[in-house]
Short mmCIF file of C-alpha atoms in Angstrom, two decimals:
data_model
loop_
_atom_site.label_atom_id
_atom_site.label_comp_id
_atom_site.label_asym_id
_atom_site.label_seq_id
_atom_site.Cartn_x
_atom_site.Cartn_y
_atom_site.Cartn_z
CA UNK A 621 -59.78 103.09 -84.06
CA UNK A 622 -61.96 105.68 -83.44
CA UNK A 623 -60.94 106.19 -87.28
CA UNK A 624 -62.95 107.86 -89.99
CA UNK A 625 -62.58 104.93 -92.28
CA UNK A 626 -66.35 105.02 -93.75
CA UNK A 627 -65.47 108.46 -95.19
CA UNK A 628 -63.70 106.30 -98.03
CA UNK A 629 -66.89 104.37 -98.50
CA UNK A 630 -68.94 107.65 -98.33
CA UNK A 631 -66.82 108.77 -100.95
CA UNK A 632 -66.69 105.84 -103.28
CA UNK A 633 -70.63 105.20 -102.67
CA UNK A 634 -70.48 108.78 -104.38
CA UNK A 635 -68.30 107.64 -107.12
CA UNK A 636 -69.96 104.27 -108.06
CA UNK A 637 -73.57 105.25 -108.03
CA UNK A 638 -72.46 107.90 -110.92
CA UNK A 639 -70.93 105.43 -112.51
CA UNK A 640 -73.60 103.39 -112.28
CA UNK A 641 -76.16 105.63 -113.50
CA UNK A 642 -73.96 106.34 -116.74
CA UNK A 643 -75.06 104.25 -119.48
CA UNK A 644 -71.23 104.72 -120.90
CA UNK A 645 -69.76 102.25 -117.66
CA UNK A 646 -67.80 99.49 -119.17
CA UNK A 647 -69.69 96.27 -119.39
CA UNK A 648 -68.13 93.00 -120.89
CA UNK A 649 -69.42 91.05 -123.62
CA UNK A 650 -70.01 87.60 -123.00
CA UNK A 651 -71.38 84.41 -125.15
CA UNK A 652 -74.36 82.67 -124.45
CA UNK A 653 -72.83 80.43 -122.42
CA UNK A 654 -70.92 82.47 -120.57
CA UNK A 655 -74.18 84.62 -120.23
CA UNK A 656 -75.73 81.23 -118.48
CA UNK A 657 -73.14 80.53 -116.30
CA UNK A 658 -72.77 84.66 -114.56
CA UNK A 659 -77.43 83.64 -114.36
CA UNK A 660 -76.50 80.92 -112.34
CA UNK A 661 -73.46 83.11 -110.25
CA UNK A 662 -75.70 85.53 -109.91
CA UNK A 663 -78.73 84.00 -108.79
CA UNK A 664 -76.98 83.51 -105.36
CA UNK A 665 -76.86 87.29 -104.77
CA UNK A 666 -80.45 88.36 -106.34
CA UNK A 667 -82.60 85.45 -104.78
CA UNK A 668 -83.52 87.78 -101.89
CA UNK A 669 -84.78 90.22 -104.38
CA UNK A 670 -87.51 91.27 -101.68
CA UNK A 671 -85.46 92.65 -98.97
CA UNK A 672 -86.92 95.46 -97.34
CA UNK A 673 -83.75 97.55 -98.04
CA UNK A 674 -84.20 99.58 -101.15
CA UNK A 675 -80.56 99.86 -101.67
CA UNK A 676 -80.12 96.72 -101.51
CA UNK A 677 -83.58 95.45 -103.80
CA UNK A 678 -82.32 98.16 -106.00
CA UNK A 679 -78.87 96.38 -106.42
CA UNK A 680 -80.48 93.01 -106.72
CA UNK A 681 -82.70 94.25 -109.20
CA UNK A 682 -79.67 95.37 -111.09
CA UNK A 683 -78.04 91.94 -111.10
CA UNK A 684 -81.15 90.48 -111.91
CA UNK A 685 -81.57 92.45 -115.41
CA UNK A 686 -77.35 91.81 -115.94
CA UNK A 687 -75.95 89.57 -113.91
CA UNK A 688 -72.88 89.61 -116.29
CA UNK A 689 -72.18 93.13 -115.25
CA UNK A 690 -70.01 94.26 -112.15
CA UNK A 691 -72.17 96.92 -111.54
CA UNK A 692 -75.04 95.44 -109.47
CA UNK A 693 -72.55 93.34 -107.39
CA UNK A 694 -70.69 96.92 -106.73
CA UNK A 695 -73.96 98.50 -105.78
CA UNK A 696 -74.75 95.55 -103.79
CA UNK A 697 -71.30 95.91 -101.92
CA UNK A 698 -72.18 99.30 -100.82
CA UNK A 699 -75.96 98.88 -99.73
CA UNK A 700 -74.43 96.11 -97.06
CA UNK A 701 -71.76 98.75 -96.12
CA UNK A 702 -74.09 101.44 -95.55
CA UNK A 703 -76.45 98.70 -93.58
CA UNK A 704 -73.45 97.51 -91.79
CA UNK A 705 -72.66 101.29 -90.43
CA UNK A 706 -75.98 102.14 -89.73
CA UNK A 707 -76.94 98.89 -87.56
CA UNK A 708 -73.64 97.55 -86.23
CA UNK A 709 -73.84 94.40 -87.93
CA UNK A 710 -70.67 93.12 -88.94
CA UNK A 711 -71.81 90.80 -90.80
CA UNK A 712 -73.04 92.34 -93.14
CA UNK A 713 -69.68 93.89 -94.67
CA UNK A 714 -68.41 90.33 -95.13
CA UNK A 715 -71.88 90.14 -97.55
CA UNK A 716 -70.14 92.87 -99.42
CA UNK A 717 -66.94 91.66 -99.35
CA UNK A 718 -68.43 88.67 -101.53
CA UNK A 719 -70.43 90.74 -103.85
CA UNK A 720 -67.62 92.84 -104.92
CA UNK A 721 -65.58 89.53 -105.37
CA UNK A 722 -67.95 88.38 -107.53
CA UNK A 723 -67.84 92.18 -109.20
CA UNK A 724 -63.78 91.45 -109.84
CA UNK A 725 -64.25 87.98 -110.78
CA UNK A 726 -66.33 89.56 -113.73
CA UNK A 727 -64.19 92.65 -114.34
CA UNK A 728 -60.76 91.84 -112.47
CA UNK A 729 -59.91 96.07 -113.86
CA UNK A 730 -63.31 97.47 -112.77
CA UNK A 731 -61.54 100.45 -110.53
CA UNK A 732 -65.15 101.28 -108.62
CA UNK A 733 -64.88 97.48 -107.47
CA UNK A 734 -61.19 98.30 -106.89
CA UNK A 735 -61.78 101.31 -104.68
CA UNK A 736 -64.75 99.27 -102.88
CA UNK A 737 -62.30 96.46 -101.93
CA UNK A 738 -59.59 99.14 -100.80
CA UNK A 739 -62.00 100.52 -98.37
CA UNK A 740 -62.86 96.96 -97.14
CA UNK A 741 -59.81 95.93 -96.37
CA UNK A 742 -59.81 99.15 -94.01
CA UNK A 743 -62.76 97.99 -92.52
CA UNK A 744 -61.62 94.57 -92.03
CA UNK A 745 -58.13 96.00 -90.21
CA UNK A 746 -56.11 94.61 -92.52
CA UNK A 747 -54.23 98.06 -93.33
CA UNK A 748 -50.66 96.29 -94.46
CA UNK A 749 -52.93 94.89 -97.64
CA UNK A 750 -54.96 98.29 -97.97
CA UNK A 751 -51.47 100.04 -98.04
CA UNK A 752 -50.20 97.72 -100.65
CA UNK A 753 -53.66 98.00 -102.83
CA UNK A 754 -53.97 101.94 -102.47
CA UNK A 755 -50.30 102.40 -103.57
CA UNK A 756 -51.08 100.34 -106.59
CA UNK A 757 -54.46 101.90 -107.17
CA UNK A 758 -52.49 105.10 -106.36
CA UNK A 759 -49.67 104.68 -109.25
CA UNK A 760 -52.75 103.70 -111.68
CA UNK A 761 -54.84 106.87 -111.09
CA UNK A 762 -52.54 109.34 -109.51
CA UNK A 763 -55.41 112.45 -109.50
CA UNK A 764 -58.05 110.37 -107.57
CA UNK A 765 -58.31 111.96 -104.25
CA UNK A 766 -60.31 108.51 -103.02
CA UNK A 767 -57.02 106.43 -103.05
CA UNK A 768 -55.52 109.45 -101.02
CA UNK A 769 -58.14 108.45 -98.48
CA UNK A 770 -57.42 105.36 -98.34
CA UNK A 771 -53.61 105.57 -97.89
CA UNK A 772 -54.35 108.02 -94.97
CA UNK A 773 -56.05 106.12 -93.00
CA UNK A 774 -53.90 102.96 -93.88
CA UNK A 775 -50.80 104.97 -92.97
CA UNK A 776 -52.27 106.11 -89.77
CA UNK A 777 -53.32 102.97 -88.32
CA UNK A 778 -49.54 101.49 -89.51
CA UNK A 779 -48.12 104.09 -87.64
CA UNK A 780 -46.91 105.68 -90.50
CA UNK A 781 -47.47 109.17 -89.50
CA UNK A 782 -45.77 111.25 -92.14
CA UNK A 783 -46.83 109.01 -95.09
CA UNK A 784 -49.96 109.81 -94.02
CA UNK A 785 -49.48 113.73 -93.82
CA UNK A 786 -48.09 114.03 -97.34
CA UNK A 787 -51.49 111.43 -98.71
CA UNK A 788 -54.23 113.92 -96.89
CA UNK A 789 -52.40 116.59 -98.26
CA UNK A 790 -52.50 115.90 -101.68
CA UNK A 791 -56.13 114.29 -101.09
CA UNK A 792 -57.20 117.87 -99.85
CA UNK A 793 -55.23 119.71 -102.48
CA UNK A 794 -57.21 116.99 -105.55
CA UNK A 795 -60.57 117.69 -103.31
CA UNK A 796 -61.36 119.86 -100.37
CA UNK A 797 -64.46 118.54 -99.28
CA UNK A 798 -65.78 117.18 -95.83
CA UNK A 799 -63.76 113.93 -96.14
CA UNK A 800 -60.52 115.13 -96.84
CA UNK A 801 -60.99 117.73 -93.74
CA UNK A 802 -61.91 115.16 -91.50
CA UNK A 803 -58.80 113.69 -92.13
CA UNK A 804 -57.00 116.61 -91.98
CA UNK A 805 -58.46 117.22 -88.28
CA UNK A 806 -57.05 113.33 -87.39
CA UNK A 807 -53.65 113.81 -88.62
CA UNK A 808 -53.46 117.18 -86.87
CA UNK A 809 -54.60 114.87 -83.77
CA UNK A 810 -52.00 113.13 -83.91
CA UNK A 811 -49.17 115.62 -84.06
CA UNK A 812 -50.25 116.82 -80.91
CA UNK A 813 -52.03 119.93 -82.76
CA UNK A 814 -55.48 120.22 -81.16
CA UNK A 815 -56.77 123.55 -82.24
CA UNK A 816 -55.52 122.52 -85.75
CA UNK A 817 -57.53 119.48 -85.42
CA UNK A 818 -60.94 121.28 -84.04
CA UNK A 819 -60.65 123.49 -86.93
CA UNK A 820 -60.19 121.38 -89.73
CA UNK A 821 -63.54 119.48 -88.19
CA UNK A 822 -65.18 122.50 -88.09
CA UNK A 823 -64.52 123.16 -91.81
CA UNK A 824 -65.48 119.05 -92.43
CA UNK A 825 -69.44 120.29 -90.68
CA UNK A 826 -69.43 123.35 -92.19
CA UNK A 827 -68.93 121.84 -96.02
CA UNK A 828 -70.81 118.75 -95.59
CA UNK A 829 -73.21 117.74 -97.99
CA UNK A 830 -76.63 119.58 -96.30
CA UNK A 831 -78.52 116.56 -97.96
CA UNK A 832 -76.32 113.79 -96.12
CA UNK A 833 -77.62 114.11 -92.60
CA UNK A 834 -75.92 111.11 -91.18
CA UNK A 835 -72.38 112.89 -92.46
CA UNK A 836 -73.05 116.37 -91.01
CA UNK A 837 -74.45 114.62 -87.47
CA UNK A 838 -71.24 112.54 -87.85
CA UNK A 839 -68.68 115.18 -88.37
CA UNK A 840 -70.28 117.08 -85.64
CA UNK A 841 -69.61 114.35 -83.22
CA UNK A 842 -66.34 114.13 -84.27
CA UNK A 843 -65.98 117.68 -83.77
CA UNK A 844 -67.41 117.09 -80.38
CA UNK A 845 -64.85 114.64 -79.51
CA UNK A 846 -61.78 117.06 -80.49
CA UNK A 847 -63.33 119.55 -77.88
CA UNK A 848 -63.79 116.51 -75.48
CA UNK A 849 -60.34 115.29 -75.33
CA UNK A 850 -58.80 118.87 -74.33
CA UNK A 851 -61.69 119.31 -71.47
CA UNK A 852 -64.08 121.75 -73.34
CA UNK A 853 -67.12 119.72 -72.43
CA UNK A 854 -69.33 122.36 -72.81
CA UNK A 855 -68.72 123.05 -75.62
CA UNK A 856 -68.39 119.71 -76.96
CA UNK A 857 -71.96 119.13 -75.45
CA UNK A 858 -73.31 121.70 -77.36
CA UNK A 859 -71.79 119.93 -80.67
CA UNK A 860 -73.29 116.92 -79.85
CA UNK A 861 -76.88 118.33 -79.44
CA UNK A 862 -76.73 119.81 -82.76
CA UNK A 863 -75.50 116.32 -84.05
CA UNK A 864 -78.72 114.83 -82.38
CA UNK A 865 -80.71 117.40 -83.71
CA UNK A 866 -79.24 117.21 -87.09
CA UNK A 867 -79.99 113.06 -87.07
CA UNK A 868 -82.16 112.26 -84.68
CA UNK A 869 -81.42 109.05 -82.29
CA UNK A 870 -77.71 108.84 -84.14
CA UNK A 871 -76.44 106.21 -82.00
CA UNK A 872 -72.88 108.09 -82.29
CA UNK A 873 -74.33 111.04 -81.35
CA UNK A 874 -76.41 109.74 -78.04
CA UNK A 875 -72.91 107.98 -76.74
CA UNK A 876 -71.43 110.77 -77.50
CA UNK A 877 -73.86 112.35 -75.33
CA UNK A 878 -73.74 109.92 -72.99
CA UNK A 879 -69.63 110.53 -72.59
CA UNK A 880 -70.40 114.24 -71.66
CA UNK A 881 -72.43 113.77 -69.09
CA UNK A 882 -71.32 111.27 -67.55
CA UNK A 883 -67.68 113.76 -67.68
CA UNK A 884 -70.32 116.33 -65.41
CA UNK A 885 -70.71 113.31 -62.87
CA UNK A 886 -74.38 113.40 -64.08
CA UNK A 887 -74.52 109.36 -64.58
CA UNK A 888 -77.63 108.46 -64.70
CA UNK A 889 -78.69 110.58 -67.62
CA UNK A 890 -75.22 109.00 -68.62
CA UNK A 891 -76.72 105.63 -68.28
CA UNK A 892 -80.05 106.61 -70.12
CA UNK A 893 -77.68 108.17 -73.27
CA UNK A 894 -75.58 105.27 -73.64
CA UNK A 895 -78.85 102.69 -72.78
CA UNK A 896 -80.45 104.09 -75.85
CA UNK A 897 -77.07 104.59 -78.29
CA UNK A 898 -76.59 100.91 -77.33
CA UNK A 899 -79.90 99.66 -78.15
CA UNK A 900 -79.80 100.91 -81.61
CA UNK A 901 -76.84 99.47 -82.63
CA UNK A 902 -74.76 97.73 -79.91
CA UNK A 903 -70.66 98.80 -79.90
CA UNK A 904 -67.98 97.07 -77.80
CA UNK A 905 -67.17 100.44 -76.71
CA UNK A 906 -70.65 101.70 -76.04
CA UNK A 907 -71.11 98.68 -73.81
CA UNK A 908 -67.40 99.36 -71.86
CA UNK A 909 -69.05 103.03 -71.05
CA UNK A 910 -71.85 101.68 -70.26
CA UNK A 911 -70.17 99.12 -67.59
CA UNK A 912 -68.36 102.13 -66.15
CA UNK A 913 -71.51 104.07 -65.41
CA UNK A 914 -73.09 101.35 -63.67
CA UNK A 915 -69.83 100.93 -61.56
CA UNK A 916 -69.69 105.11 -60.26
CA UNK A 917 -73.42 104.05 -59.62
CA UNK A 918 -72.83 101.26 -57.39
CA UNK A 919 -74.24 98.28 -59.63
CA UNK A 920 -71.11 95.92 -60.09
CA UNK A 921 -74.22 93.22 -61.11
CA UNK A 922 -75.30 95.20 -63.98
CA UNK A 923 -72.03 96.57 -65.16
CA UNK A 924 -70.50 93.00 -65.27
CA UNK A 925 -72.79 92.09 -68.03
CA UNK A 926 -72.44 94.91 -70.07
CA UNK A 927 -68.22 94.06 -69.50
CA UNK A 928 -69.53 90.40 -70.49
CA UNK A 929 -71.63 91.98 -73.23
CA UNK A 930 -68.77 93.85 -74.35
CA UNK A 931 -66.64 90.31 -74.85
CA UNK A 932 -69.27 88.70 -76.63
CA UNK A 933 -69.62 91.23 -78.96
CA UNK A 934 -66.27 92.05 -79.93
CA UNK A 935 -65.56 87.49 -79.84
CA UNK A 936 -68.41 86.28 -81.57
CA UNK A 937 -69.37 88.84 -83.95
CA UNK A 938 -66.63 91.35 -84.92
CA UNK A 939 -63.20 90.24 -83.57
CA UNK A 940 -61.69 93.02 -85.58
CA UNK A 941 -59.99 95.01 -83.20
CA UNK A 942 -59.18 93.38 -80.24
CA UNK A 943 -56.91 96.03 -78.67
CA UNK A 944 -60.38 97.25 -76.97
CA UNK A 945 -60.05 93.91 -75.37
CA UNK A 946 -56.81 94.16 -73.71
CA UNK A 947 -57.42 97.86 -72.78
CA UNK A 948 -60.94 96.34 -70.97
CA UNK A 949 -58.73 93.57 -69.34
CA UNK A 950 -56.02 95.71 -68.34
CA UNK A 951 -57.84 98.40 -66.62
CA UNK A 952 -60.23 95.99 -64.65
CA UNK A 953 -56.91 93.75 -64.03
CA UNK A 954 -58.29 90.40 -65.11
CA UNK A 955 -57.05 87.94 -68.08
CA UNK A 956 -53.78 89.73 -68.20
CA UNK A 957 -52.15 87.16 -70.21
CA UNK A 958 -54.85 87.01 -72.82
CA UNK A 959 -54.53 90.99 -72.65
CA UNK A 960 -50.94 91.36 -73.04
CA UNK A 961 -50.64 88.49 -75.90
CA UNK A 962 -53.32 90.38 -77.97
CA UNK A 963 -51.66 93.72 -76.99
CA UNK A 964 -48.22 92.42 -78.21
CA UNK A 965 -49.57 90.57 -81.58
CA UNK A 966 -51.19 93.61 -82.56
CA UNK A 967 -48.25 95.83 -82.03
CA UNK A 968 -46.13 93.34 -84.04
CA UNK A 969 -48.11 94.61 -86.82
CA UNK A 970 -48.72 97.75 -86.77
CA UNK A 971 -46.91 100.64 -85.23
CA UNK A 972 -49.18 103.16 -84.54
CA UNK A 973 -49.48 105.16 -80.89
CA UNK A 974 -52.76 104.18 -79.85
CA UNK A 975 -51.70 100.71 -80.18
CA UNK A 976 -48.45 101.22 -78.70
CA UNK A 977 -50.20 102.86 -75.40
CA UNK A 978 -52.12 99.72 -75.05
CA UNK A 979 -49.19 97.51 -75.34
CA UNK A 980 -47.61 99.43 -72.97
CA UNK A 981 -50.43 99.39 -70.39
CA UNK A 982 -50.92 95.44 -70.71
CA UNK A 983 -46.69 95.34 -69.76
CA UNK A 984 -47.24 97.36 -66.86
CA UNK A 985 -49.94 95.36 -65.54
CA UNK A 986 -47.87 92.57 -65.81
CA UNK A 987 -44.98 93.92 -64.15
CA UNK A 988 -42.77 94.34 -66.58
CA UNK A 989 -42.38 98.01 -66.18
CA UNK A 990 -38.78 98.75 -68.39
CA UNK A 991 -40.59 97.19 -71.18
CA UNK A 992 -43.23 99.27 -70.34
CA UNK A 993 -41.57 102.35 -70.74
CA UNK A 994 -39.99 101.76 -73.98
CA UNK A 995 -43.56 101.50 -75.67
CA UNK A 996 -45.00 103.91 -73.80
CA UNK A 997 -42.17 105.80 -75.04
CA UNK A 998 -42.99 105.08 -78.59
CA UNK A 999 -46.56 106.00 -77.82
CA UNK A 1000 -45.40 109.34 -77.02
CA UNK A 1001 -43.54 110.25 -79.88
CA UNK A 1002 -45.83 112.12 -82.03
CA UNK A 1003 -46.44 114.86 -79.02
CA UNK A 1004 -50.25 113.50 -79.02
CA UNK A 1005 -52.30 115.50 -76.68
CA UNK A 1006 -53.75 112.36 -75.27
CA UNK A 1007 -54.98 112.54 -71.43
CA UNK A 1008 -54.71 108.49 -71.28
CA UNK A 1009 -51.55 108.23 -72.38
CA UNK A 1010 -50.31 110.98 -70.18
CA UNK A 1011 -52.31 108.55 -67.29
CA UNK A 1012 -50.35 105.55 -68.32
CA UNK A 1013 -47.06 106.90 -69.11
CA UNK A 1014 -47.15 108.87 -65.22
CA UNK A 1015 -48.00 105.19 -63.64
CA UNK A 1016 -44.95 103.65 -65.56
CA UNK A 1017 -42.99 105.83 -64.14
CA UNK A 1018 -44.17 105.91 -60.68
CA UNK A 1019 -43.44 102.08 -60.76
CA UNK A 1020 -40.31 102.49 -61.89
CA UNK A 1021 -39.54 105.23 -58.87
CA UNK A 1022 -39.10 108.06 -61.23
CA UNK A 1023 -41.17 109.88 -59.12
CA UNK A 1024 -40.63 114.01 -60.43
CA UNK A 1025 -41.73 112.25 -64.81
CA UNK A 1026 -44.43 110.44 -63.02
CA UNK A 1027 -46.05 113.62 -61.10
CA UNK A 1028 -45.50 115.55 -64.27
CA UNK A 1029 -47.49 112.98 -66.17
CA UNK A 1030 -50.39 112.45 -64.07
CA UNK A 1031 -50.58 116.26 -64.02
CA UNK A 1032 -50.54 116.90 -67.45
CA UNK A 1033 -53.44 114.03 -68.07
CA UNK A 1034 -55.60 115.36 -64.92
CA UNK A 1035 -55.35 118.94 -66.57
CA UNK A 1036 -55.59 118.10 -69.87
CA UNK A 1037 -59.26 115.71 -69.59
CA UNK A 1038 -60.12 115.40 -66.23
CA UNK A 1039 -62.90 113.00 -67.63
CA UNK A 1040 -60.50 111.21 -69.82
CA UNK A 1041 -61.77 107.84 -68.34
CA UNK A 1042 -64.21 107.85 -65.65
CA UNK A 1043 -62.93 105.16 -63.33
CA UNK A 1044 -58.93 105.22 -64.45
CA UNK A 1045 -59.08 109.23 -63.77
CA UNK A 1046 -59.17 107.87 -59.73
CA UNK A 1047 -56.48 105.84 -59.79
CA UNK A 1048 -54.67 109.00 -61.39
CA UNK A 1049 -55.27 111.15 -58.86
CA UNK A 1050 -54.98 109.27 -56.30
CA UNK A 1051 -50.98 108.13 -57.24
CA UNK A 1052 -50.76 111.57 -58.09
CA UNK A 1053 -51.79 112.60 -54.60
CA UNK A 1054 -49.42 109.62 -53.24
CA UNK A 1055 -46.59 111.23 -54.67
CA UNK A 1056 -47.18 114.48 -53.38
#
């Protein structure tokens, strides 16, 4: 999703390392034995004591003085996090998944383990469990704006739209700081309430902690994007400069950059943008954009490997969120079956638009255009301002002859973004032009 999950870690990274700094934190007593047995757990973690990471020598050090304490194996959990976001590496956050196992296997009640593994499960897509866990963590500590976070963003990507309202609300009511705006500005998103949205993003920039670089670059891009998806590029443009010149070479921010001009048809600084955001740390959907510049500039070679790149990526080393996938397939009409069956597994599960406009594009590319237009229905019902979804929802109904709904649709997503997708933004205008 282009979701503002690592706002909960932010926010619990905040949370732990006090705790962890406080003499006071809870630590267990153990026997000798039991002291002998965490050395040898333990050992498995701090072996690599010499990693060039000083987060993560720093946590390692930690377990290494106390291995019989969750702390270490907490700040261990969130120096692989934070390496994880900053170099793409997947990997890396099933590293912290085990550490803050190990944390709970110690301390099954520590609640900064808790709130680590809440966020994880986020970040591992598996939002019915987070939902489940944050309710629980939520009924346990009923003033901690964190767990508010966390049931946000759960409730969002579940489709749970209103849940999700009332859990930012009371997260921004315990704590108005940068997180809970940012998630603010993606619930207003979603109710189809873009100058709501661009504001509360605004506030998120303007109240970001000045020391935290990678958050204010970050909540400027994000910013950027709100502009972006109502066609004020420059404008957005301008917010993704200052994110660049906030963080330097913030792979978000150079895509982001990348997007903007390739939206002013200027594609080969496009291509240069998203060449460099991609060889920082390498996205599925960096490589996609990537594959689409390459295509407006006539080299079908070199945008089929960064389409093949893209595959690779998302199958071998994060197969998290496979609706990127399908959407990939279905616009470039190739494995449709594998498209639609991911499409329809994933919206078996969850019920949130974004997912539902996917589902609905893989039908219509199979033909199966009155299922098509129920979920493209249900992608619509929030009143989401969303220039792709307009696009989709206009070609359903084209198929299905209702020719005045479809002009109106493809209208409304031309006006709207006229940059919304680079290649698909042809295809709209030329049904719409058909129709006419």
């Amino acid at each position: 999703m282009r979701n503002i999950k690592f706002l909960t870690i932010c926010i619990i990274l905040v949370g732990v390392l006090f705790c962890l700094s406080n003499t006071s934190c809870t630590q267990n007593s153990a026997s000798v034995g039991e002291k002998s047995q965490s050395r040898e757990k333990g050992a498995e973690f701090s072996e690599t004591s010499t990693s060039t990471n000083p987060q993560i020598a720093a946590a390692q050090q930690l377990i290494e003085k106390n291995s019989n304490s969750p702390n270490g194996y907490n700040a261990l959990a969130i120096a692989y996090i934070h390496m994880a976001r900053e170099t793409g590496d997947f990997s890396l956050n099933s590293k912290a998944e085990t550490a803050v196992n190990r944390a709970l296997e110690i301390e099954s009640a520590n609640y900064d383990a808790q709130r680590i593994r809440a966020s994880l499960l986020l970040t591992f897509h598996r939002f019915q469990e987070a939902l489940e866990f944050g309710t629980q963590l939520q009924k346990e500590h009923p003033q901690d704006p964190i767990i508010y976070g966390v049931l946000t963003d759960a409730n969002v990507e579940l489709g749970n739209y209103e849940a999700a309202a009332d859990a930012v609300q009371k997260m921004v009511d315990l704590h108005p700081n940068m997180e809970s705006y940012a998630r603010v500005s993606y619930v207003r998103y979603f109710y189809g309430d873009s100058d709501g949205a661009i504001d509360a993003m605004k506030t998120a920039a303007k109240i970001a902690d000045p020391a935290d670089k990678e958050a204010q670059a970050w909540c400027l891009v994000h910013l950027g994007d709100e502009l972006f998806k109502v066609g004020r590029y420059d404008e957005a443009e301008k917010v993704y400069d200052q994110s660049l010149k906030t963080f330097p070479d913030y792979h978000f921010g150079l895509a982001a950059k990348g997007k903007v001009r390739a939206a002013a048809g200027d594609y080969e600084n496009a291509a240069k943008f998203y060449t460099q955001a991609q060889e920082r740390v390498p996205l599925t959907l960096t490589d996609i954009a990537l594959g689409d510049i390459y295509t407006k500039l006539g080299k079908p070679d070199e945008a089929q490997k960064q389409y093949d790149l893209a595959e690779f990526i998302e199958q071998k080393f994060g197969n998290i969120d496979q609706r990127t996938l399908a959407l990939l397939w279905a616009d470039h009409d190739i494995k449709l079956d594998e498209a639609l069956q991911i499409a329809t597994a994933e919206h078996e599960k969850r019920k949130d638009i974004l997912t539902a406009d996917i589902y609905a594009w893989c039908l219509y590319k199979k033909g199966q255009f009155e299922e098509a237009k129920k979920a493209i229905t249900e992608a619509m019902r929030m009143k989401t301002k969303d220039a792709r979804i307009f696009y989709h929802a206009g070609m359903i109904e084209k198929e299905l002859g209702n020719k005045k709904a479809a002009a109106d649709y493809l209208q409304r997503a031309i006006k709207l973004n006229p940059a919304f997708d680079i290649l698909q933004i042809e295809t709209a205008k030329a049904a719409l032009q058909e129709l006419k």
